[in-house]
PDB file of C-alpha atoms and ligand atoms in Angstrom:
ATOM      1  CA  MET A  10       1.397  -0.895 -14.764  1.00  0.00           C
ATOM      2  CA  SER A  11      -0.919  -1.951 -12.068  1.00  0.00           C
ATOM      3  CA  TYR A  12      -0.713  -3.388  -8.925  1.00  0.00           C
ATOM      4  CA  LEU A  13      -2.936  -6.048  -6.563  1.00  0.00           C
ATOM      5  CA  ILE A  14      -1.301  -6.309  -3.384  1.00  0.00           C
ATOM      6  CA  ALA A  15      -2.594  -8.173  -0.843  1.00  0.00           C
ATOM      7  CA  ASN A  16      -1.485  -6.941   2.887  1.00  0.00           C
ATOM      8  CA  TRP A  17      -2.400  -9.992   5.449  1.00  0.00           C
ATOM      9  CA  LYS A  18      -1.236  -7.955   8.440  1.00  0.00           C
ATOM     10  CA  MET A  19      -0.976 -10.157  11.418  1.00  0.00           C
ATOM     11  CA  ASN A  20      -3.527 -12.759  10.017  1.00  0.00           C
ATOM     12  CA  LEU A  21      -2.483 -15.913   7.947  1.00  0.00           C
ATOM     13  CA  PRO A  22      -5.239 -17.335   5.455  1.00  0.00           C
ATOM     14  CA  PRO A  23      -7.245 -19.835   6.646  1.00  0.00           C
ATOM     15  CA  GLU A  24      -6.868 -22.269   3.907  1.00  0.00           C
ATOM     16  CA  GLY A  25      -3.151 -22.516   4.709  1.00  0.00           C
ATOM     17  CA  ILE A  26      -0.101 -20.242   3.219  1.00  0.00           C
ATOM     18  CA  GLU A  27       0.728 -23.429   0.884  1.00  0.00           C
ATOM     19  CA  SER A  28      -2.676 -23.775  -0.711  1.00  0.00           C
ATOM     20  CA  TYR A  29      -2.804 -20.075  -0.878  1.00  0.00           C
ATOM     21  CA  LEU A  30       0.152 -19.381  -2.861  1.00  0.00           C
ATOM     22  CA  ALA A  31      -0.636 -22.225  -4.817  1.00  0.00           C
ATOM     23  CA  ASN A  32      -4.366 -20.604  -6.106  1.00  0.00           C
ATOM     24  CA  VAL A  33      -2.466 -17.554  -6.886  1.00  0.00           C
ATOM     25  CA  THR A  34       0.526 -18.414  -8.850  1.00  0.00           C
ATOM     26  CA  GLY A  35      -1.680 -20.876 -10.638  1.00  0.00           C
ATOM     27  CA  THR A  36      -3.869 -17.462 -11.751  1.00  0.00           C
ATOM     28  CA  ASP A  37      -2.569 -15.648 -15.368  1.00  0.00           C
ATOM     29  CA  PRO A  38      -1.318 -12.304 -13.619  1.00  0.00           C
ATOM     30  CA  ARG A  39      -1.713 -10.483 -16.985  1.00  0.00           C
ATOM     31  CA  ASP A  40      -0.292  -7.316 -16.533  1.00  0.00           C
ATOM     32  CA  VAL A  41      -1.198  -7.075 -13.115  1.00  0.00           C
ATOM     33  CA  THR A  42       1.874  -7.481 -10.221  1.00  0.00           C
ATOM     34  CA  LEU A  43       0.498  -9.302  -7.606  1.00  0.00           C
ATOM     35  CA  VAL A  44       2.185  -8.461  -4.188  1.00  0.00           C
ATOM     36  CA  VAL A  45       1.560 -10.535  -1.044  1.00  0.00           C
ATOM     37  CA  ALA A  46       2.904  -8.844   2.495  1.00  0.00           C
ATOM     38  CA  PRO A  47       2.805 -11.663   4.663  1.00  0.00           C
ATOM     39  CA  PRO A  48       4.088 -11.278   8.429  1.00  0.00           C
ATOM     40  CA  TYR A  49       7.847 -11.003   9.060  1.00  0.00           C
ATOM     41  CA  PRO A  50       8.480 -15.321   9.442  1.00  0.00           C
ATOM     42  CA  PHE A  51       6.378 -15.979   6.138  1.00  0.00           C
ATOM     43  CA  LEU A  52       8.275 -13.934   3.951  1.00  0.00           C
ATOM     44  CA  ASN A  53      10.470 -16.749   2.550  1.00  0.00           C
ATOM     45  CA  GLN A  54       7.416 -18.906   1.572  1.00  0.00           C
ATOM     46  CA  VAL A  55       6.177 -16.200  -0.499  1.00  0.00           C
ATOM     47  CA  VAL A  56       9.473 -15.622  -2.198  1.00  0.00           C
ATOM     48  CA  GLN A  57       9.613 -19.212  -3.128  1.00  0.00           C
ATOM     49  CA  ALA A  58       6.039 -18.841  -4.995  1.00  0.00           C
ATOM     50  CA  SER A  59       6.519 -17.814  -8.668  1.00  0.00           C
ATOM     51  CA  GLY A  60       4.868 -14.717 -10.171  1.00  0.00           C
ATOM     52  CA  ILE A  61       4.083 -13.345  -7.107  1.00  0.00           C
ATOM     53  CA  CYS A  62       6.380 -10.126  -5.828  1.00  0.00           C
ATOM     54  CA  VAL A  63       7.075 -10.099  -2.078  1.00  0.00           C
ATOM     55  CA  ALA A  64       6.228  -7.027   0.316  1.00  0.00           C
ATOM     56  CA  ALA A  65       7.218  -6.561   3.881  1.00  0.00           C
ATOM     57  CA  GLN A  66       4.564  -4.805   5.909  1.00  0.00           C
ATOM     58  CA  ASN A  67       7.207  -2.212   7.403  1.00  0.00           C
ATOM     59  CA  CYS A  68      10.802  -1.783   8.209  1.00  0.00           C
ATOM     60  CA  SER A  69      13.189  -0.184  10.663  1.00  0.00           C
ATOM     61  CA  ASP A  70      14.564   3.170   9.457  1.00  0.00           C
ATOM     62  CA  ARG A  71      17.952   2.003  10.758  1.00  0.00           C
ATOM     63  CA  PRO A  72      20.386  -0.089   8.672  1.00  0.00           C
ATOM     64  CA  SER A  73      21.724  -2.236  11.913  1.00  0.00           C
ATOM     65  CA  GLY A  74      22.354  -2.284  15.370  1.00  0.00           C
ATOM     66  CA  ALA A  75      20.660  -2.186  18.660  1.00  0.00           C
ATOM     67  CA  PHE A  76      17.208  -1.890  18.117  1.00  0.00           C
ATOM     68  CA  THR A  77      15.280  -5.069  19.601  1.00  0.00           C
ATOM     69  CA  GLY A  78      12.491  -6.062  17.888  1.00  0.00           C
ATOM     70  CA  GLU A  79      13.166  -4.163  14.322  1.00  0.00           C
ATOM     71  CA  VAL A  80      14.059  -5.367  10.913  1.00  0.00           C
ATOM     72  CA  SER A  81      16.172  -3.494   8.373  1.00  0.00           C
ATOM     73  CA  PRO A  82      15.627  -2.739   4.526  1.00  0.00           C
ATOM     74  CA  GLY A  83      18.900  -4.320   4.103  1.00  0.00           C
ATOM     75  CA  MET A  84      17.723  -7.491   5.815  1.00  0.00           C
ATOM     76  CA  LEU A  85      14.857  -7.767   3.921  1.00  0.00           C
ATOM     77  CA  ARG A  86      16.394  -7.401   0.349  1.00  0.00           C
ATOM     78  CA  GLU A  87      18.628 -10.432   1.140  1.00  0.00           C
ATOM     79  CA  CYS A  88      15.253 -12.291   2.011  1.00  0.00           C
ATOM     80  CA  GLY A  89      14.098 -11.556  -1.439  1.00  0.00           C
ATOM     81  CA  VAL A  90      11.927  -9.119  -0.616  1.00  0.00           C
ATOM     82  CA  ASP A  91      10.878  -6.819  -3.483  1.00  0.00           C
ATOM     83  CA  TYR A  92       8.225  -3.863  -1.710  1.00  0.00           C
ATOM     84  CA  VAL A  93       8.070  -2.133   1.671  1.00  0.00           C
ATOM     85  CA  ILE A  94       4.419  -0.587   3.121  1.00  0.00           C
ATOM     86  CA  LEU A  95       5.283   2.186   4.833  1.00  0.00           C
ATOM     87  CA  GLY A  96       2.956   4.650   6.651  1.00  0.00           C
ATOM     88  CA  HIS A  97      -0.424   2.480   6.875  1.00  0.00           C
ATOM     89  CA  SER A  98      -2.762   4.300   9.152  1.00  0.00           C
ATOM     90  CA  GLU A  99      -2.402   1.297  11.631  1.00  0.00           C
ATOM     91  CA  ARG A 100       1.065   2.036  12.202  1.00  0.00           C
ATOM     92  CA  ARG A 101       0.497   5.890  12.072  1.00  0.00           C
ATOM     93  CA  THR A 102      -2.272   5.508  14.991  1.00  0.00           C
ATOM     94  CA  LEU A 103      -1.500   2.192  17.071  1.00  0.00           C
ATOM     95  CA  PHE A 104       2.522   2.750  16.691  1.00  0.00           C
ATOM     96  CA  HIS A 105       2.562   6.391  16.966  1.00  0.00           C
ATOM     97  CA  GLU A 106       4.548   6.213  13.302  1.00  0.00           C
ATOM     98  CA  ASN A 107       4.799  10.000  12.413  1.00  0.00           C
ATOM     99  CA  ASP A 108       6.006  11.948   8.959  1.00  0.00           C
ATOM    100  CA  GLY A 109       9.423  12.175   9.997  1.00  0.00           C
ATOM    101  CA  LEU A 110       9.983   8.547  11.025  1.00  0.00           C
ATOM    102  CA  ILE A 111       7.963   7.699   7.774  1.00  0.00           C
ATOM    103  CA  ALA A 112      10.317  10.006   5.792  1.00  0.00           C
ATOM    104  CA  ARG A 113      13.325   8.187   6.970  1.00  0.00           C
ATOM    105  CA  LYS A 114      11.950   4.996   6.246  1.00  0.00           C
ATOM    106  CA  LEU A 115      11.302   6.040   3.180  1.00  0.00           C
ATOM    107  CA  THR A 116      15.277   7.301   2.250  1.00  0.00           C
ATOM    108  CA  LEU A 117      16.275   3.765   3.568  1.00  0.00           C
ATOM    109  CA  ALA A 118      14.685   1.456   1.971  1.00  0.00           C
ATOM    110  CA  ILE A 119      14.739   3.004  -1.419  1.00  0.00           C
ATOM    111  CA  ALA A 120      18.588   3.552  -0.848  1.00  0.00           C
ATOM    112  CA  THR A 121      18.543  -0.261  -0.031  1.00  0.00           C
ATOM    113  CA  GLY A 122      16.557  -0.999  -3.358  1.00  0.00           C
ATOM    114  CA  LEU A 123      13.141  -1.743  -1.708  1.00  0.00           C
ATOM    115  CA  LYS A 124       9.871   0.048  -3.488  1.00  0.00           C
ATOM    116  CA  PRO A 125       7.824   1.535  -0.745  1.00  0.00           C
ATOM    117  CA  VAL A 126       4.378   1.513  -0.904  1.00  0.00           C
ATOM    118  CA  LEU A 127       3.501   4.662   0.713  1.00  0.00           C
ATOM    119  CA  CYS A 128       0.115   4.759   2.157  1.00  0.00           C
ATOM    120  CA  ILE A 129      -1.803   8.083   2.753  1.00  0.00           C
ATOM    121  CA  GLY A 130      -5.230   8.946   3.611  1.00  0.00           C
ATOM    122  CA  GLU A 131      -7.997  11.058   5.745  1.00  0.00           C
ATOM    123  CA  ASP A 132      -9.791  10.449   8.779  1.00  0.00           C
ATOM    124  CA  LEU A 133     -13.570  11.467   8.667  1.00  0.00           C
ATOM    125  CA  ARG A 134     -13.106  14.756  10.675  1.00  0.00           C
ATOM    126  CA  VAL A 135     -10.739  15.720   7.851  1.00  0.00           C
ATOM    127  CA  ARG A 136     -13.385  14.801   5.030  1.00  0.00           C
ATOM    128  CA  ASP A 137     -16.396  15.907   6.632  1.00  0.00           C
ATOM    129  CA  ALA A 138     -14.180  19.288   6.741  1.00  0.00           C
ATOM    130  CA  GLY A 139     -13.490  19.333   3.280  1.00  0.00           C
ATOM    131  CA  GLU A 140     -10.140  19.374   3.800  1.00  0.00           C
ATOM    132  CA  VAL A 141      -8.798  16.306   2.071  1.00  0.00           C
ATOM    133  CA  ALA A 142      -7.191  17.515  -0.757  1.00  0.00           C
ATOM    134  CA  ARG A 143      -4.810  19.926   1.414  1.00  0.00           C
ATOM    135  CA  PHE A 144      -4.492  16.775   4.060  1.00  0.00           C
ATOM    136  CA  LEU A 145      -3.189  14.228   1.716  1.00  0.00           C
ATOM    137  CA  ALA A 146      -0.981  16.916   0.009  1.00  0.00           C
ATOM    138  CA  ASP A 147       1.087  17.818   3.458  1.00  0.00           C
ATOM    139  CA  GLN A 148       0.984  13.757   3.934  1.00  0.00           C
ATOM    140  CA  LEU A 149       2.964  13.400   0.790  1.00  0.00           C
ATOM    141  CA  ARG A 150       5.171  16.474   1.532  1.00  0.00           C
ATOM    142  CA  MET A 151       5.748  15.815   4.688  1.00  0.00           C
ATOM    143  CA  ALA A 152       6.935  12.000   4.253  1.00  0.00           C
ATOM    144  CA  ALA A 153       8.040  12.544   0.972  1.00  0.00           C
ATOM    145  CA  VAL A 154       9.072  15.859  -0.591  1.00  0.00           C
ATOM    146  CA  ASP A 155      12.732  15.570   0.654  1.00  0.00           C
ATOM    147  CA  THR A 156      13.108  12.214   0.058  1.00  0.00           C
ATOM    148  CA  LEU A 157      11.949  11.576  -3.228  1.00  0.00           C
ATOM    149  CA  VAL A 158      13.814  12.411  -6.358  1.00  0.00           C
ATOM    150  CA  ASP A 159      10.806  11.363  -7.961  1.00  0.00           C
ATOM    151  CA  ALA A 160       7.426  10.671  -7.873  1.00  0.00           C
ATOM    152  CA  ASP A 161       8.104   7.175  -9.520  1.00  0.00           C
ATOM    153  CA  GLU A 162      10.176   5.767  -6.771  1.00  0.00           C
ATOM    154  CA  VAL A 163       7.186   4.674  -4.931  1.00  0.00           C
ATOM    155  CA  VAL A 164       3.858   3.333  -5.285  1.00  0.00           C
ATOM    156  CA  ILE A 165       1.184   5.452  -3.496  1.00  0.00           C
ATOM    157  CA  ALA A 166      -2.000   3.929  -2.004  1.00  0.00           C
ATOM    158  CA  TYR A 167      -4.766   5.828  -1.026  1.00  0.00           C
ATOM    159  CA  GLU A 168      -6.363   4.428   1.926  1.00  0.00           C
ATOM    160  CA  PRO A 169      -8.891   6.541   3.465  1.00  0.00           C
ATOM    161  CA  ILE A 170      -8.837   5.388   7.319  1.00  0.00           C
ATOM    162  CA  TRP A 171     -12.360   5.676   8.118  1.00  0.00           C
ATOM    163  CA  ALA A 172     -12.569   2.958   5.109  1.00  0.00           C
ATOM    164  CA  ILE A 173     -10.228   0.854   6.509  1.00  0.00           C
ATOM    165  CA  GLY A 174     -10.920  -2.866   7.912  1.00  0.00           C
ATOM    166  CA  THR A 175     -14.839  -0.908   8.444  1.00  0.00           C
ATOM    167  CA  GLY A 176     -16.347  -2.479   5.799  1.00  0.00           C
ATOM    168  CA  ARG A 177     -17.114   1.215   4.479  1.00  0.00           C
ATOM    169  CA  ASN A 178     -15.686   1.990   0.986  1.00  0.00           C
ATOM    170  CA  ALA A 179     -14.930   5.104  -0.675  1.00  0.00           C
ATOM    171  CA  SER A 180     -17.058   4.863  -3.907  1.00  0.00           C
ATOM    172  CA  GLY A 181     -15.258   4.872  -7.190  1.00  0.00           C
ATOM    173  CA  ALA A 182     -16.824   8.368  -7.675  1.00  0.00           C
ATOM    174  CA  MET A 183     -15.302   9.580  -4.357  1.00  0.00           C
ATOM    175  CA  VAL A 184     -11.763   7.517  -5.189  1.00  0.00           C
ATOM    176  CA  ALA A 185     -11.490   9.331  -8.624  1.00  0.00           C
ATOM    177  CA  GLU A 186     -12.201  12.534  -6.817  1.00  0.00           C
ATOM    178  CA  THR A 187      -9.360  12.190  -4.546  1.00  0.00           C
ATOM    179  CA  LEU A 188      -6.836  10.930  -7.190  1.00  0.00           C
ATOM    180  CA  VAL A 189      -7.247  14.076  -9.103  1.00  0.00           C
ATOM    181  CA  ASP A 190      -6.295  15.899  -5.920  1.00  0.00           C
ATOM    182  CA  ILE A 191      -3.299  13.617  -5.229  1.00  0.00           C
ATOM    183  CA  ARG A 192      -1.981  13.990  -8.804  1.00  0.00           C
ATOM    184  CA  SER A 193      -2.264  17.452  -8.649  1.00  0.00           C
ATOM    185  CA  ALA A 194      -0.170  17.531  -5.419  1.00  0.00           C
ATOM    186  CA  LEU A 195       2.262  15.017  -7.158  1.00  0.00           C
ATOM    187  CA  GLU A 196       2.504  18.012  -9.831  1.00  0.00           C
ATOM    188  CA  ARG A 197       3.444  19.972  -8.183  1.00  0.00           C
ATOM    189  CA  PHE A 198       5.925  18.066  -5.973  1.00  0.00           C
ATOM    190  CA  TRP A 199       7.260  16.305  -9.013  1.00  0.00           C
ATOM    191  CA  PRO A 200       6.184  18.116 -12.147  1.00  0.00           C
ATOM    192  CA  ALA A 201       8.540  15.965 -14.332  1.00  0.00           C
ATOM    193  CA  SER A 202       7.520  12.209 -13.073  1.00  0.00           C
ATOM    194  CA  PHE A 203       4.191  12.663 -11.226  1.00  0.00           C
ATOM    195  CA  ALA A 204       2.549  11.124 -14.212  1.00  0.00           C
ATOM    196  CA  ALA A 205       4.228   7.914 -13.510  1.00  0.00           C
ATOM    197  CA  ALA A 206       3.275   7.450 -10.421  1.00  0.00           C
ATOM    198  CA  PRO A 207       1.058   4.440  -9.628  1.00  0.00           C
ATOM    199  CA  ILE A 208      -1.264   5.234  -7.103  1.00  0.00           C
ATOM    200  CA  LEU A 209      -3.883   2.488  -5.482  1.00  0.00           C
ATOM    201  CA  TYR A 210      -6.804   2.497  -3.689  1.00  0.00           C
ATOM    202  CA  GLY A 211      -7.238   0.483  -0.394  1.00  0.00           C
ATOM    203  CA  GLY A 212      -9.907   0.661   1.764  1.00  0.00           C
ATOM    204  CA  SER A 213     -12.510  -2.595   2.341  1.00  0.00           C
ATOM    205  CA  VAL A 214     -12.511  -3.321  -1.296  1.00  0.00           C
ATOM    206  CA  THR A 215     -14.384  -6.750  -2.083  1.00  0.00           C
ATOM    207  CA  PRO A 216     -15.148  -8.519  -5.257  1.00  0.00           C
ATOM    208  CA  ASP A 217     -18.781  -6.900  -4.540  1.00  0.00           C
ATOM    209  CA  ASN A 218     -17.008  -3.193  -4.626  1.00  0.00           C
ATOM    210  CA  VAL A 219     -14.640  -3.356  -7.108  1.00  0.00           C
ATOM    211  CA  GLU A 220     -16.753  -3.192 -10.074  1.00  0.00           C
ATOM    212  CA  ASP A 221     -17.336   0.419  -9.139  1.00  0.00           C
ATOM    213  CA  LEU A 222     -14.101   1.344  -8.337  1.00  0.00           C
ATOM    214  CA  VAL A 223     -12.756   0.255 -11.786  1.00  0.00           C
ATOM    215  CA  ALA A 224     -15.668   1.893 -13.297  1.00  0.00           C
ATOM    216  CA  HIS A 225     -14.075   5.046 -13.325  1.00  0.00           C
ATOM    217  CA  GLY A 226     -10.797   3.983 -15.094  1.00  0.00           C
ATOM    218  CA  THR A 227      -8.217   6.053 -13.255  1.00  0.00           C
ATOM    219  CA  ILE A 228      -7.231   3.879 -10.508  1.00  0.00           C
ATOM    220  CA  ASP A 229      -3.864   1.754 -10.200  1.00  0.00           C
ATOM    221  CA  GLY A 230      -4.915  -0.789  -8.365  1.00  0.00           C
ATOM    222  CA  PHE A 231      -5.571  -2.151  -5.251  1.00  0.00           C
ATOM    223  CA  LEU A 232      -4.149  -2.458  -1.261  1.00  0.00           C
ATOM    224  CA  VAL A 233      -6.387  -5.297   0.308  1.00  0.00           C
ATOM    225  CA  GLY A 234      -6.626  -6.203   3.745  1.00  0.00           C
ATOM    226  CA  GLY A 235      -9.198  -8.111   5.090  1.00  0.00           C
ATOM    227  CA  ALA A 236     -10.535  -9.982   1.548  1.00  0.00           C
ATOM    228  CA  SER A 237      -6.587 -10.698   0.503  1.00  0.00           C
ATOM    229  CA  LEU A 238      -7.073 -13.283   3.248  1.00  0.00           C
ATOM    230  CA  ASP A 239      -9.172 -15.557   0.814  1.00  0.00           C
ATOM    231  CA  ALA A 240      -7.491 -16.413  -2.048  1.00  0.00           C
ATOM    232  CA  ARG A 241     -10.512 -16.381  -3.922  1.00  0.00           C
ATOM    233  CA  LYS A 242     -11.977 -13.277  -2.771  1.00  0.00           C
ATOM    234  CA  PHE A 243      -8.141 -11.687  -3.934  1.00  0.00           C
ATOM    235  CA  LEU A 244      -8.479 -13.621  -7.098  1.00  0.00           C
ATOM    236  CA  ALA A 245     -11.671 -12.177  -8.036  1.00  0.00           C
ATOM    237  CA  ILE A 246     -10.514  -8.568  -7.037  1.00  0.00           C
ATOM    238  CA  HIS A 247      -7.918  -9.523  -9.923  1.00  0.00           C
ATOM    239  CA  ALA A 248     -10.306 -10.899 -12.173  1.00  0.00           C
ATOM    240  CA  ALA A 249     -12.248  -7.736 -11.998  1.00  0.00           C
ATOM    241  CA  MET A 250      -9.220  -5.553 -12.833  1.00  0.00           C
ATOM    242  CA  ARG A 251      -9.015  -4.658 -16.693  1.00  0.00           C
TER     243      ARG A 251
HETATM  244  C1  PEP B  13      -5.288  -2.485   4.420  1.00  0.00           C
HETATM  245  O1  PEP B  13      -5.138  -2.766   5.494  1.00  0.00           O
HETATM  246  O2  PEP B  13      -4.655  -1.711   3.993  1.00  0.00           O
HETATM  247  C2  PEP B  13      -6.477  -2.578   4.543  1.00  0.00           C
HETATM  248  C3  PEP B  13      -7.213  -1.784   3.421  1.00  0.00           C
HETATM  249  O3  PEP B  13      -7.486  -3.093   5.090  1.00  0.00           O
HETATM  250  P1  PEP B  13      -9.357  -3.645   4.587  1.00  0.00           P
HETATM  251  O4  PEP B  13      -9.290  -3.874   2.824  1.00  0.00           O
HETATM  252  O5  PEP B  13      -9.416  -4.836   5.357  1.00  0.00           O
HETATM  253  O6  PEP B  13      -9.513  -2.553   4.726  1.00  0.00           O
END
C-alpha cells in the first residue's frame, strides 16, 4: 500500500480548491492512496471530492468538553475524515506538543476510527551526533508503545526536521538507511506486525528530487508540504511513484 499525502498546512492552493481538486480527482490514482490534509474549515470540500481521502492536520486528545479551539477525533469522523496527522514537527516545536500528548491523541484517534499518520524525525544535532536510530526508536516508543497493539494501526511518516520546508531534502540513500533503522525498531516493538506498517518520507519532496527517493524502492509514499499546494507538482510526484 502506498500513500501520497498533501499537507496544505495553513495555506490554500493558489489555483483555488475546486480547480485543485478537479485536477487531482481527474487522475487515475493507480495503487496509490491520495490524501489531502486541508485546514479544518475546508475538510468538507475535500470530503465531497471523489477518489481522495481526507486527513485532518491535528486533533484533540479529548472527546468533548470545554476546550476552546479544539476539534475532537469523533467530530472529524462525523465530517467524513479518514486520517489525522499527529506528531508533526511544527506541532512539536511551535505548539510544544510532547510525546505524552501525542500518545493520548494517537489513542483517541485510533479508538474513534481515524488512521493516524504519525510523524517522527530528528534535528540536525541528532543526525550530526550519529544518534538517529536511537532517537527515532525513542520517539516511536514514547508515542506509540503503550498505545498501539499492532504497528499497522498507523502510517508512519519519517520527516527529518532539517528537511521540512527548507528545500533541503534527505537523499534517497539516506532515507533508505534510516528506514532500516525504523523497521528494526518496529520489529522490536511489534514483532508480529512490523512488516505491515507503511513508512512514508516527508521533507522538501518535489518533482525534481522524487526520482532519487523512489529509486531505492523502500519508501511507501510521501508526505508533501510546499509542493503539494500546486496540483501539477503534486501529480508529478504521484506520476514518479511506481
Ligand atoms: C510537511 O509539512 O510535512 C512537509 C514535509 O513539508 P515540505 O514538503 O514543505 O518540506
